[in-house]
XYZ file of N, CA, C and O in Angstrom:
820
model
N 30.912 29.429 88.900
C 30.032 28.897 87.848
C 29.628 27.466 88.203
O 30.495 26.741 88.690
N 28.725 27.116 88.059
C 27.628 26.157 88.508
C 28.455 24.842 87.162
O 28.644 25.053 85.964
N 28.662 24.025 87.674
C 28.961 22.818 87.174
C 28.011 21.404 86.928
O 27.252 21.206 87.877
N 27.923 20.472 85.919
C 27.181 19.076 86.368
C 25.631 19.397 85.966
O 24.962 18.419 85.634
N 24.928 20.819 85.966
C 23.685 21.081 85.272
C 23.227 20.928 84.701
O 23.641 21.546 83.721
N 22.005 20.135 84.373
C 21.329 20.565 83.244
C 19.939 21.138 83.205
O 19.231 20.804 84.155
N 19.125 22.334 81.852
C 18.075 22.565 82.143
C 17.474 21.637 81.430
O 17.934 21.130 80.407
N 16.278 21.348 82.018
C 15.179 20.631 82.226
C 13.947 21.678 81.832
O 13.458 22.548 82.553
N 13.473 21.200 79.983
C 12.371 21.902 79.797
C 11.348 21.618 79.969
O 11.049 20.428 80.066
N 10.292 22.749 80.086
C 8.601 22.089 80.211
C 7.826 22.886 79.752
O 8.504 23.520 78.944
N 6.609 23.357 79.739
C 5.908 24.012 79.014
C 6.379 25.201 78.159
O 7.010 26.051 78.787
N 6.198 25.416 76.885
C 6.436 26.442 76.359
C 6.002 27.985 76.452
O 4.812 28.212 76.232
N 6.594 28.751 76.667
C 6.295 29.931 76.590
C 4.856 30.440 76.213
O 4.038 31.175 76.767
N 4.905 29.597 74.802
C 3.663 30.271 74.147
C 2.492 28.967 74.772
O 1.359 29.409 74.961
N 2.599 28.134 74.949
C 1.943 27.152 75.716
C 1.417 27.802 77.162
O 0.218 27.801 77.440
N 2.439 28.361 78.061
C 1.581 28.665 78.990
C 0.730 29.772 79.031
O -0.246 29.878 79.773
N 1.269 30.908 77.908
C 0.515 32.368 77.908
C -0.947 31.644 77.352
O -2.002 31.979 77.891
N -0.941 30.558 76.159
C -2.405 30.497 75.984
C -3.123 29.796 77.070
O -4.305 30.131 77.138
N -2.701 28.822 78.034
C -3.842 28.300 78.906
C -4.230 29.045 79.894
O -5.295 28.998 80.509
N -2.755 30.183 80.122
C -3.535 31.210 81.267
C -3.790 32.565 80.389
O -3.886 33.625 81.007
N -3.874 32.561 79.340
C -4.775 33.375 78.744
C -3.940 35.306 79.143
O -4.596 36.336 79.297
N -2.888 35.214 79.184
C -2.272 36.775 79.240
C -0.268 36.298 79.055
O 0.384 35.268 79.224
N 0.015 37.580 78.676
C 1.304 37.291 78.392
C 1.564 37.731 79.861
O 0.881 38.201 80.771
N 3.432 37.205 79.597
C 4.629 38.228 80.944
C 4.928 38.963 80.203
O 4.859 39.004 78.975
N 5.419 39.836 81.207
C 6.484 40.951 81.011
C 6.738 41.549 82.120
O 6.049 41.491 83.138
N 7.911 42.249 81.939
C 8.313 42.738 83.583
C 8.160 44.307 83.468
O 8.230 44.622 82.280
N 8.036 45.031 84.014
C 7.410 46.567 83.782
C 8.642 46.993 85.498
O 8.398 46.729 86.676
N 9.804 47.652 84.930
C 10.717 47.513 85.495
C 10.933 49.360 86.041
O 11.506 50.161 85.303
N 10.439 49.703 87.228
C 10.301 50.896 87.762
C 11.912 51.613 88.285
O 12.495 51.080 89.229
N 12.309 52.402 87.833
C 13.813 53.032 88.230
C 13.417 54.505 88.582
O 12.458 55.092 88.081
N 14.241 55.004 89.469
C 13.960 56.381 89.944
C 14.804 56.585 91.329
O 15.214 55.655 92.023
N 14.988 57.987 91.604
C 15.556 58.411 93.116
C 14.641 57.755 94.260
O 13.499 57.460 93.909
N 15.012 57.493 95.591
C 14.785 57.104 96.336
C 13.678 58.498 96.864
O 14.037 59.626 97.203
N 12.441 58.015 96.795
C 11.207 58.664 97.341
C 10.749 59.871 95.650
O 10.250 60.996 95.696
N 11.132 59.123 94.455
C 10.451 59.120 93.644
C 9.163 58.833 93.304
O 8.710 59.505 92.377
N 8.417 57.984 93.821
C 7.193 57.561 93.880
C 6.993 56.071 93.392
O 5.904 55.557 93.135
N 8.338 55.413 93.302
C 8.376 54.128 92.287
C 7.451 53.064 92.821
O 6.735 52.338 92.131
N 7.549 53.061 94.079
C 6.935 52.133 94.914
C 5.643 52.073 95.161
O 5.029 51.025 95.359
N 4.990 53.609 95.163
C 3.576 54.050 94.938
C 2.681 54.406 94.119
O 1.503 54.748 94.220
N 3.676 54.228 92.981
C 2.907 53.990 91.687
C 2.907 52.591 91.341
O 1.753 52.165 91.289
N 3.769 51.735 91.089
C 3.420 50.136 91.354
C 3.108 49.520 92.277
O 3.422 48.335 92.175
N 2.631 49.776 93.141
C 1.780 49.291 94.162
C 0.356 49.711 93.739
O -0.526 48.903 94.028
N 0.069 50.589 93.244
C -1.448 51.184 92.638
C -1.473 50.593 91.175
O -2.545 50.478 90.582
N -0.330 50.235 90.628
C -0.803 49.769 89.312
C -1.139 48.239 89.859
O -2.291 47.806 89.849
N -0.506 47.807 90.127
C -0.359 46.344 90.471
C -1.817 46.215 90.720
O -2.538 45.633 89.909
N -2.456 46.952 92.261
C -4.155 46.546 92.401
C -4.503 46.870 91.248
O -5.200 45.900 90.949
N -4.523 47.670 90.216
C -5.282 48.195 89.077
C -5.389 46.548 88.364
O -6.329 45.768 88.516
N -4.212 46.331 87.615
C -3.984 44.831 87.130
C -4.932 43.983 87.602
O -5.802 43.443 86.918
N -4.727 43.840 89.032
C -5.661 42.629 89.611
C -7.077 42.707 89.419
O -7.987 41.915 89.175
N -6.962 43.785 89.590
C -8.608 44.314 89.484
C -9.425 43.848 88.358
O -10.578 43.450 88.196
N -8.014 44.124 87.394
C -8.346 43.668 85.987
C -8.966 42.336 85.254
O -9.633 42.089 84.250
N -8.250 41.493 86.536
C -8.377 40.335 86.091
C -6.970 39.579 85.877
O -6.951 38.365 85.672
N -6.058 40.178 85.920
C -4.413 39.795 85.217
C -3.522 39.419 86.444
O -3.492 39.877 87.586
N -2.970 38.656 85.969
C -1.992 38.144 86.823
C -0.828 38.785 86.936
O -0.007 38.779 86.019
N -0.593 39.533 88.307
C 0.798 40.521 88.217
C 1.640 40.642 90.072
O 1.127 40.404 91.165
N 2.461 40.909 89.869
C 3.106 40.729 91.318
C 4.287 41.591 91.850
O 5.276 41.337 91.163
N 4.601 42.635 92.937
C 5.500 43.733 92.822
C 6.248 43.048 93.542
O 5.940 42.450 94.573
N 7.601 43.129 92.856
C 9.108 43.099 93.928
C 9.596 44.337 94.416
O 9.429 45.319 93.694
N 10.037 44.443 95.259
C 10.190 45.880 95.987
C 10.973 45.742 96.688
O 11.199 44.862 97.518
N 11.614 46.884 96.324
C 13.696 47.470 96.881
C 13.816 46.679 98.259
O 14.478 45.650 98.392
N 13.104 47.287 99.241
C 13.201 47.403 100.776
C 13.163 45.524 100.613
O 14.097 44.726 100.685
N 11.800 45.307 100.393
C 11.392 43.796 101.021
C 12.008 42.662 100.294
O 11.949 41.556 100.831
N 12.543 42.777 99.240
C 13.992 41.529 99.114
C 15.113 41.660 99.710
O 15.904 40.723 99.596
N 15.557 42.986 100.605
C 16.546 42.899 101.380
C 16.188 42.128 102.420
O 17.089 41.504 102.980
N 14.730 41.988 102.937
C 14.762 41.318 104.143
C 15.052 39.970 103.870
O 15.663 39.248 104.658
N 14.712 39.685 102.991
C 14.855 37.656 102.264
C 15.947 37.552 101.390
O 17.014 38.005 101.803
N 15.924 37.238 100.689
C 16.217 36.486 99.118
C 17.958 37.941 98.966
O 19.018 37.753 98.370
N 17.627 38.869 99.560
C 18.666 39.942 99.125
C 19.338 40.842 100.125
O 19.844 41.954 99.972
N 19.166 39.780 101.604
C 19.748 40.335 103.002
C 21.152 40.334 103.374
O 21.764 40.910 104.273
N 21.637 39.245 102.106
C 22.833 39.448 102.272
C 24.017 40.624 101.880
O 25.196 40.716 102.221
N 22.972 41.659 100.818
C 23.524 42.358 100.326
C 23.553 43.809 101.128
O 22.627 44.228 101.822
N 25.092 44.640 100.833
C 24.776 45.720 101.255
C 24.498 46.564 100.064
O 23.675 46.162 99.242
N 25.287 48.028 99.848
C 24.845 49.206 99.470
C 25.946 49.628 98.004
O 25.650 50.071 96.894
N 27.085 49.309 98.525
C 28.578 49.271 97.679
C 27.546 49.166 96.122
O 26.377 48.830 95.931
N 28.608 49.614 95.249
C 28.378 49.113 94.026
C 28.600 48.239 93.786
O 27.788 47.977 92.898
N 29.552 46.938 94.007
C 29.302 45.689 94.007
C 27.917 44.847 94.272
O 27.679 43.873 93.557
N 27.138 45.183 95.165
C 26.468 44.631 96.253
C 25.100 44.950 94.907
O 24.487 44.117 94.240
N 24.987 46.611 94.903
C 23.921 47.155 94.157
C 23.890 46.246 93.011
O 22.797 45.706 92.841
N 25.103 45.847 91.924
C 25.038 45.143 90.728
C 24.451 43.759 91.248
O 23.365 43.410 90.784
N 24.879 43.216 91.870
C 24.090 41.671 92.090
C 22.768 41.752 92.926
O 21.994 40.797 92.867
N 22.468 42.829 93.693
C 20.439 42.618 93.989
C 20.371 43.213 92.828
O 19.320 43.619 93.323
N 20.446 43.860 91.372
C 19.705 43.780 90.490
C 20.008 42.953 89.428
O 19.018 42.696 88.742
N 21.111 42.414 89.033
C 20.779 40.606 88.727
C 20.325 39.988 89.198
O 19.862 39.113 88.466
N 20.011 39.806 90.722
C 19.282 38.661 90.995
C 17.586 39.174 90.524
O 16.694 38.552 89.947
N 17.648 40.525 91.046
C 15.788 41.078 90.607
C 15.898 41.036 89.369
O 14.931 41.404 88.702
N 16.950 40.635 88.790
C 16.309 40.560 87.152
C 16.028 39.415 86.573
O 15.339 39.134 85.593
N 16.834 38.611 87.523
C 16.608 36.575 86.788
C 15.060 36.525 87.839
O 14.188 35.676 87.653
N 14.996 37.334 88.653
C 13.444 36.538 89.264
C 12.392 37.210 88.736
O 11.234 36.831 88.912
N 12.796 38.545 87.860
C 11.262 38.996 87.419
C 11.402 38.409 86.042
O 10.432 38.571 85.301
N 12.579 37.667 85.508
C 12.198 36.953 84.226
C 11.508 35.730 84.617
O 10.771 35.347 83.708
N 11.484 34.923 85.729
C 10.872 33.938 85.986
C 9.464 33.808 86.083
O 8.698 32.875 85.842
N 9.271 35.235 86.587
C 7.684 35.724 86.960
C 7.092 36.657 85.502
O 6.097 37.375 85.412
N 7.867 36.400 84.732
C 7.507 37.041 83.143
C 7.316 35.577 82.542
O 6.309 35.333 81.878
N 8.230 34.658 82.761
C 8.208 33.364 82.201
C 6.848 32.994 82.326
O 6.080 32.725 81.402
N 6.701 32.997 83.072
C 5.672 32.778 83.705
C 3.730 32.925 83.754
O 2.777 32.379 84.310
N 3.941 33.763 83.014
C 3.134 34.681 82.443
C 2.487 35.494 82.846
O 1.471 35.868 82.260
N 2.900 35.986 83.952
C 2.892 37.216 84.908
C 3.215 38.256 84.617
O 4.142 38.420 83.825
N 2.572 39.239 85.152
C 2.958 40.519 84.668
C 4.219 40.977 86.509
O 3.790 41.064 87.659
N 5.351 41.113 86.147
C 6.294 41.393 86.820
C 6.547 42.573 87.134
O 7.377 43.065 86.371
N 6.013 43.608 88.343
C 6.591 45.027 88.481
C 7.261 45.197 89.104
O 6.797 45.080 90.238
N 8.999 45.638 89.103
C 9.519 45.858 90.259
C 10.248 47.547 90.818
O 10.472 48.543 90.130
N 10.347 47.445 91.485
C 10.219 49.031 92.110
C 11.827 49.277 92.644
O 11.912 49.318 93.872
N 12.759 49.398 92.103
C 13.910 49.603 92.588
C 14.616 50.893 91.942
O 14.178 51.434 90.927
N 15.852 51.364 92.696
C 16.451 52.556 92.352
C 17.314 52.111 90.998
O 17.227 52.559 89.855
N 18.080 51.187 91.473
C 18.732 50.616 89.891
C 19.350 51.624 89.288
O 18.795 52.110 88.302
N 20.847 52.256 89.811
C 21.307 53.391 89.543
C 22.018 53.640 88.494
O 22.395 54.743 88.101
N 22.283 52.187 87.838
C 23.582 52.315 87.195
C 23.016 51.711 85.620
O 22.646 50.542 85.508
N 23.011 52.336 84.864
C 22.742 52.005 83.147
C 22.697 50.259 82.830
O 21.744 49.580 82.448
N 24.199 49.824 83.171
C 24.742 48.795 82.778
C 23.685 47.778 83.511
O 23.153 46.804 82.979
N 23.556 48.109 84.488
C 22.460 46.716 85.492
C 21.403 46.953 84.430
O 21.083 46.143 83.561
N 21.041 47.832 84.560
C 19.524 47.608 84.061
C 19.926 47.166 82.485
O 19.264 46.189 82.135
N 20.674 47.560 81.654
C 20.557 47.081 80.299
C 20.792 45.425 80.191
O 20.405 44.766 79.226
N 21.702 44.702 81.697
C 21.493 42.962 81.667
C 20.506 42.802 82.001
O 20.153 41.739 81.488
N 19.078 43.520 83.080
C 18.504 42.928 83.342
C 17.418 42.531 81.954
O 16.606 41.605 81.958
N 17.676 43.550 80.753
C 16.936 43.757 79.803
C 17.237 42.890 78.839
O 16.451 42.416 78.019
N 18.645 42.636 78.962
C 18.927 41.646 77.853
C 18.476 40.268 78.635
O 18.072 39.416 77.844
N 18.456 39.832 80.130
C 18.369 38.854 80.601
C 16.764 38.464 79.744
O 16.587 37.288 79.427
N 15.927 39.256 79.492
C 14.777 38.921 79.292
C 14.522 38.757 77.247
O 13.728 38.057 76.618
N 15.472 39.634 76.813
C 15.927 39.323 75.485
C 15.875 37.825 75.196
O 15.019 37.547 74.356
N 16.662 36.643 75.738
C 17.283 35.611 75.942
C 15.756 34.224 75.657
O 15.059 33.768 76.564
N 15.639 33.841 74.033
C 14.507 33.070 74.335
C 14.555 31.808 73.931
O 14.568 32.094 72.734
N 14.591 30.680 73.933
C 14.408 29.524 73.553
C 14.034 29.549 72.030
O 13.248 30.399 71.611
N 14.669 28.499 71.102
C 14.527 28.643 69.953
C 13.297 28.568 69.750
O 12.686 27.869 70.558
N 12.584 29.154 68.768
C 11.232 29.638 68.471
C 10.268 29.833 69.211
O 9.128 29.448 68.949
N 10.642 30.539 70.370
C 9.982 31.212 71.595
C 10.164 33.016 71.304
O 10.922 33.430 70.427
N 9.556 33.703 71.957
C 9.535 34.897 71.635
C 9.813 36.113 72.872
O 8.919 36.507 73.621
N 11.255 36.609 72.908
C 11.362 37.311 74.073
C 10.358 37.798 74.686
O 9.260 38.128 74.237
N 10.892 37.847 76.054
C 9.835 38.658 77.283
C 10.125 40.037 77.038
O 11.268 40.493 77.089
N 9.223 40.627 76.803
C 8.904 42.577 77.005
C 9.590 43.236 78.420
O 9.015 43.211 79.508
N 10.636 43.698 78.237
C 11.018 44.460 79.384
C 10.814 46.171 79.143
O 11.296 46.866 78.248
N 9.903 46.576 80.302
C 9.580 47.676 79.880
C 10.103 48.971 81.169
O 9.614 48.867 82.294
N 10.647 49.603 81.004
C 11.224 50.668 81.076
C 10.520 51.926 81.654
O 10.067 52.797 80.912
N 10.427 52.002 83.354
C 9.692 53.029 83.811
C 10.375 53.839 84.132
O 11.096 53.400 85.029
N 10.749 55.590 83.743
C 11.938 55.804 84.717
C 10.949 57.443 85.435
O 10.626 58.564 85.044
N 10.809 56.449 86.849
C 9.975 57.900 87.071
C 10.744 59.004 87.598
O 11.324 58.895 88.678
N 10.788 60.081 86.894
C 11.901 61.203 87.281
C 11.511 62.083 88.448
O 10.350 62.114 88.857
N 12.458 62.776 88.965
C 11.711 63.424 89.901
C 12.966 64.449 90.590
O 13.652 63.672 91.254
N 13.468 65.654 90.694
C 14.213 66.441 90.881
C 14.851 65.984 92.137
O 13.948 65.601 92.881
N 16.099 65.846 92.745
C 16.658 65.925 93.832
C 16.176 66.446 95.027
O 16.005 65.970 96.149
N 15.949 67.819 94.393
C 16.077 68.703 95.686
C 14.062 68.374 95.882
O 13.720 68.774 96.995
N 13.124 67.919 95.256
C 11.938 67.574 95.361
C 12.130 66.324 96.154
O 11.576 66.204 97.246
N 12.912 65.364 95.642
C 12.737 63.824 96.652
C 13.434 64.288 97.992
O 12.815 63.903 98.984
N 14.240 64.807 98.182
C 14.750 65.377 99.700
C 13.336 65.824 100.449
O 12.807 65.240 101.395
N 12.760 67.297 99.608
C 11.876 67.759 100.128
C 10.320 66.275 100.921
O 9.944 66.151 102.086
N 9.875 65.499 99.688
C 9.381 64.536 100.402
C 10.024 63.596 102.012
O 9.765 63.632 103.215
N 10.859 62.914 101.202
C 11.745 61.846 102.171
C 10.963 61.224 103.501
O 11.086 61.543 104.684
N 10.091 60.195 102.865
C 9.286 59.874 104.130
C 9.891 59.157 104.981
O 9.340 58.766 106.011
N 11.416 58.817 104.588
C 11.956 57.461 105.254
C 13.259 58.786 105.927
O 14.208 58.174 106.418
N 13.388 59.856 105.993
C 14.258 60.586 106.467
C 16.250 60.613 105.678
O 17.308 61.241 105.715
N 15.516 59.321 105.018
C 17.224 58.758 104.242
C 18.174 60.129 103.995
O 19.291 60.305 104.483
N 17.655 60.787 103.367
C 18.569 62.384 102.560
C 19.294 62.840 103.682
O 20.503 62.848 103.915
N 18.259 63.239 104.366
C 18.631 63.682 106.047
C 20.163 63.404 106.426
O 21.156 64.111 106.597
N 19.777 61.554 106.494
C 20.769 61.344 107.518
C 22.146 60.775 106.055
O 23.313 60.426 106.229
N 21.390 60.893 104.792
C 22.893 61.066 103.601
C 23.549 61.945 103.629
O 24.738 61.672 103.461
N 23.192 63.518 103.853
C 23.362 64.731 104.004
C 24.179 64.748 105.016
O 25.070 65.576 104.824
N 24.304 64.014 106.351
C 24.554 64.416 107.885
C 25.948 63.580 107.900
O 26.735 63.805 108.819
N 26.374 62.314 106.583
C 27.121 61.216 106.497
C 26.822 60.099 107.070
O 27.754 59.301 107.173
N 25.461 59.682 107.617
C 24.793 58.957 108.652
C 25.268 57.869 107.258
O 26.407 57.421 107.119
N 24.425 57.672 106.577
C 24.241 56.451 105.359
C 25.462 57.047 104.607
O 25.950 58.172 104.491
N 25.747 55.783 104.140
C 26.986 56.270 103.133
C 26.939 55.600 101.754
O 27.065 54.383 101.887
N 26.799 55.985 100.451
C 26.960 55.517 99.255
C 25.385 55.564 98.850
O 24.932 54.662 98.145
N 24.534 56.654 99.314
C 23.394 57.001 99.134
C 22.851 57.568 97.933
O 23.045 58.782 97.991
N 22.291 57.271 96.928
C 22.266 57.339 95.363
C 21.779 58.631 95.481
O 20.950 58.774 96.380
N 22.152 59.942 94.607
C 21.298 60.640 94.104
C 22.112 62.159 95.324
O 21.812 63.314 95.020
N 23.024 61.926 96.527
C 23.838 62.318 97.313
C 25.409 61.733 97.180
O 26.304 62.381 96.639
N 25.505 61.034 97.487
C 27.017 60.450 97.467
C 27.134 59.421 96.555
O 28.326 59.234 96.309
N 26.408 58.674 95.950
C 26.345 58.116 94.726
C 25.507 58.270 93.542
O 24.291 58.462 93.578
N 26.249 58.172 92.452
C 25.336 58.043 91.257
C 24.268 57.392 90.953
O 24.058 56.207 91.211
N 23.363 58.333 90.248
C 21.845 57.663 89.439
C 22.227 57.746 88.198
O 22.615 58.851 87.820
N 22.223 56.754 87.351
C 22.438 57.034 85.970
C 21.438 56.939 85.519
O 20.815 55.958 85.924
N 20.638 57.924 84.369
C 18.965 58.120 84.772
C 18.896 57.553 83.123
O 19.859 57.957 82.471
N 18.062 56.813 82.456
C 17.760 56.031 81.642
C 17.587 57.588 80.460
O 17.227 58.748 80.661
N 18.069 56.807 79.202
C 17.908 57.667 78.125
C 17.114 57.897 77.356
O 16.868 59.004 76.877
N 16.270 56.248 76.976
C 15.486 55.794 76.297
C 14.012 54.573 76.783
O 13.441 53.582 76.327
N 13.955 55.630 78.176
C 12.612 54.446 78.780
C 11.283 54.450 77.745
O 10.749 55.331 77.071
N 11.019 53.009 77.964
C 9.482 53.119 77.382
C 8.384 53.810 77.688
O 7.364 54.004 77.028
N 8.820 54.307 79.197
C 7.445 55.038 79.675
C 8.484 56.188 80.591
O 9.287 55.735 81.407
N 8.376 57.559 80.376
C 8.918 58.416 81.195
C 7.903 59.433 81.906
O 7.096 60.247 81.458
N 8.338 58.986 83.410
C 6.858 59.840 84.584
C 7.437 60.868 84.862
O 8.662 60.770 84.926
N 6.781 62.315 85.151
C 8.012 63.154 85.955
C 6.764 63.232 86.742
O 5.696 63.605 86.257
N 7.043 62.617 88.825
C 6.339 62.642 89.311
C 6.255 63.644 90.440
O 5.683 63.302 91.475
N 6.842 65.001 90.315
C 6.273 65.876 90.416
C 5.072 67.045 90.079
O 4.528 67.933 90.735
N 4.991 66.621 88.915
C 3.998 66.899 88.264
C 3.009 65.593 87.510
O 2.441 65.732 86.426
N 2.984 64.863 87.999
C 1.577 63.905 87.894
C 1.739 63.216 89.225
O 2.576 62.973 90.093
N 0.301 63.012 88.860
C -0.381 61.955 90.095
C 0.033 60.388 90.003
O 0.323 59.837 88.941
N 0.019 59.749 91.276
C 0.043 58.545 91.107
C -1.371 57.845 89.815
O -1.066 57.086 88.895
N -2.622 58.261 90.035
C -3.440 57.655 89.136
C -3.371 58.232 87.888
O -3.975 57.469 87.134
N -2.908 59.277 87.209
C -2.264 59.475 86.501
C -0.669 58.477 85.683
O -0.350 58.151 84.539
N -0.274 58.374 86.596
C 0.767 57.402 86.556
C 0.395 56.486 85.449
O 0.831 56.398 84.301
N -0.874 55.571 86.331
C -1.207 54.329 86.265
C -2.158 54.198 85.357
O -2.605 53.102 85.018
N -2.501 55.192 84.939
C -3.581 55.626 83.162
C -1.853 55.082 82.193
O -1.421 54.105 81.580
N -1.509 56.123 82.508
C -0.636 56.346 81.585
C 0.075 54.917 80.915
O 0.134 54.622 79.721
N 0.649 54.048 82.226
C 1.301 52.888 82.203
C 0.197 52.289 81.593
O 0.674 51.942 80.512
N -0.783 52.002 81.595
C -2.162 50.975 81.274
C -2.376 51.057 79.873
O -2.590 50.111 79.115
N -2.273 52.724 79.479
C -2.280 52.558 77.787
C -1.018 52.000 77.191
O -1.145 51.599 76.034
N 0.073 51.898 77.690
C 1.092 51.241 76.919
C 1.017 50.025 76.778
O 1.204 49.433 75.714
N 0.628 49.333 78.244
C 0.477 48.220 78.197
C -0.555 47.628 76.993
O -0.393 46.832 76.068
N -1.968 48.614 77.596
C -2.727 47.772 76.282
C -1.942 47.877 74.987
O -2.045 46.941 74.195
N -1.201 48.867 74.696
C -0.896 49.009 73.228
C 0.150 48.222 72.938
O 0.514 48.136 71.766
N 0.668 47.666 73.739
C 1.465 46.432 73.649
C 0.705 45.160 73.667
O 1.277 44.088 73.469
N -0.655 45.251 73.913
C -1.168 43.506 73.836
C -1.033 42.731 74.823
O -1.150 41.508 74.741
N -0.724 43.474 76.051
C -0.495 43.289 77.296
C -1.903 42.709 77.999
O -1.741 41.566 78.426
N -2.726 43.039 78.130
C -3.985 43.533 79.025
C -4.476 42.919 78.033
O -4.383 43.767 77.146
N -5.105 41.692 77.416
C -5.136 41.000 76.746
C -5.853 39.598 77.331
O -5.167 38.576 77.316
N -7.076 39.547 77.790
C -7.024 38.070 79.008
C -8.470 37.069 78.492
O -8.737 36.021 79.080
């Protein structure tokens, strides 16, 4: 625990959503590995921009190379890259960004801190929206895809502690938005996600 700190405030919440004219929120993608999580927020994300809105994807693979290289696979390891992806997509919600991140996030408990992390608001400030994607998608269907061969070599004992094979997915009970992306399309997807958003006041600029 960090000692000698202090935070140092500055613009308000509601101060910065009005000069840049859109709220944050983090739009938080969970699913089996070759679920489509990554290819549906990557298509929403251009959609957003397109829009006009300010939004930005964190993604499983590419914080391991930086910010999350130190981590391995263990359940230890898994709980802290999704605390850390959860204090940085509150920063980029703070922010007034729209935050998408694309991770497997196997385990209930991570994702319900990363949710409360965004709960958490400054007195008469107004929590950040954490929203809840859980795109489903059958086992034996994400094997059948597997563009990255992962199942393969989970199956063979190559990888070990491989979610959804040798480790647990604990699959969300109560998402805000539930995809089963075997049966829809990615642009489908990204209709779908877009009306919630607007109906949240999201898309708003």
């Amino acid at each position: 625990m960090a000692t000698n700190i202090t935070w140092h405030a500055g613009l308000t919440r509601a101060e910065r959503s009005e000069l840049r004219g859109q709220q944050g929120a983090t739009i938080w993608f969970t699913g089996l590995s070759a679920s489509g999580k990554s290819t549906i927020a990557t298509a929403l994300e251009q959609h957003l921009l397109h829009l006009g809105l300010s939004a930005y994807r964190l993604d499983g693979d590419n914080v391991r190379f930086g910010l999350n290289k130190d981590l391995g696979f263990d359940e230890k390891s898994r709980n802290e890259n999704i605390r850390r992806i959860g204090e940085v997509a509150k920063l980029f919600a703070d922010s007034s960004c729209l935050a998408l991140t694309s991770f497997i996030s196997p385990y209930k408990a991570d994702r319900q801190t990363a949710r409360e992390m965004h709960e958490v608001a400054a007195e008469g400030e107004t929590p950040l929206k954490f929203i809840e994607v859980f795109v489903d998608i059958p086992v034996e269907e994400a094997e059948k895809r597997d563009p990255k061969g992962l199942y393969k070599k989970a199956r063979a004992g190559i990888i070990k502690d491989f979610t959804g094979i040798s480790a647990p997915y604990e699959a969300p009970e109560k998402p805000e938005i539930h995809i089963h992306s075997e049966k829809t399309s990615v642009e489908e997807a990204v209709v779908i996600i877009t009306k919630y958003l607007e109906k949240e006041g999201l898309l708003k600029k």
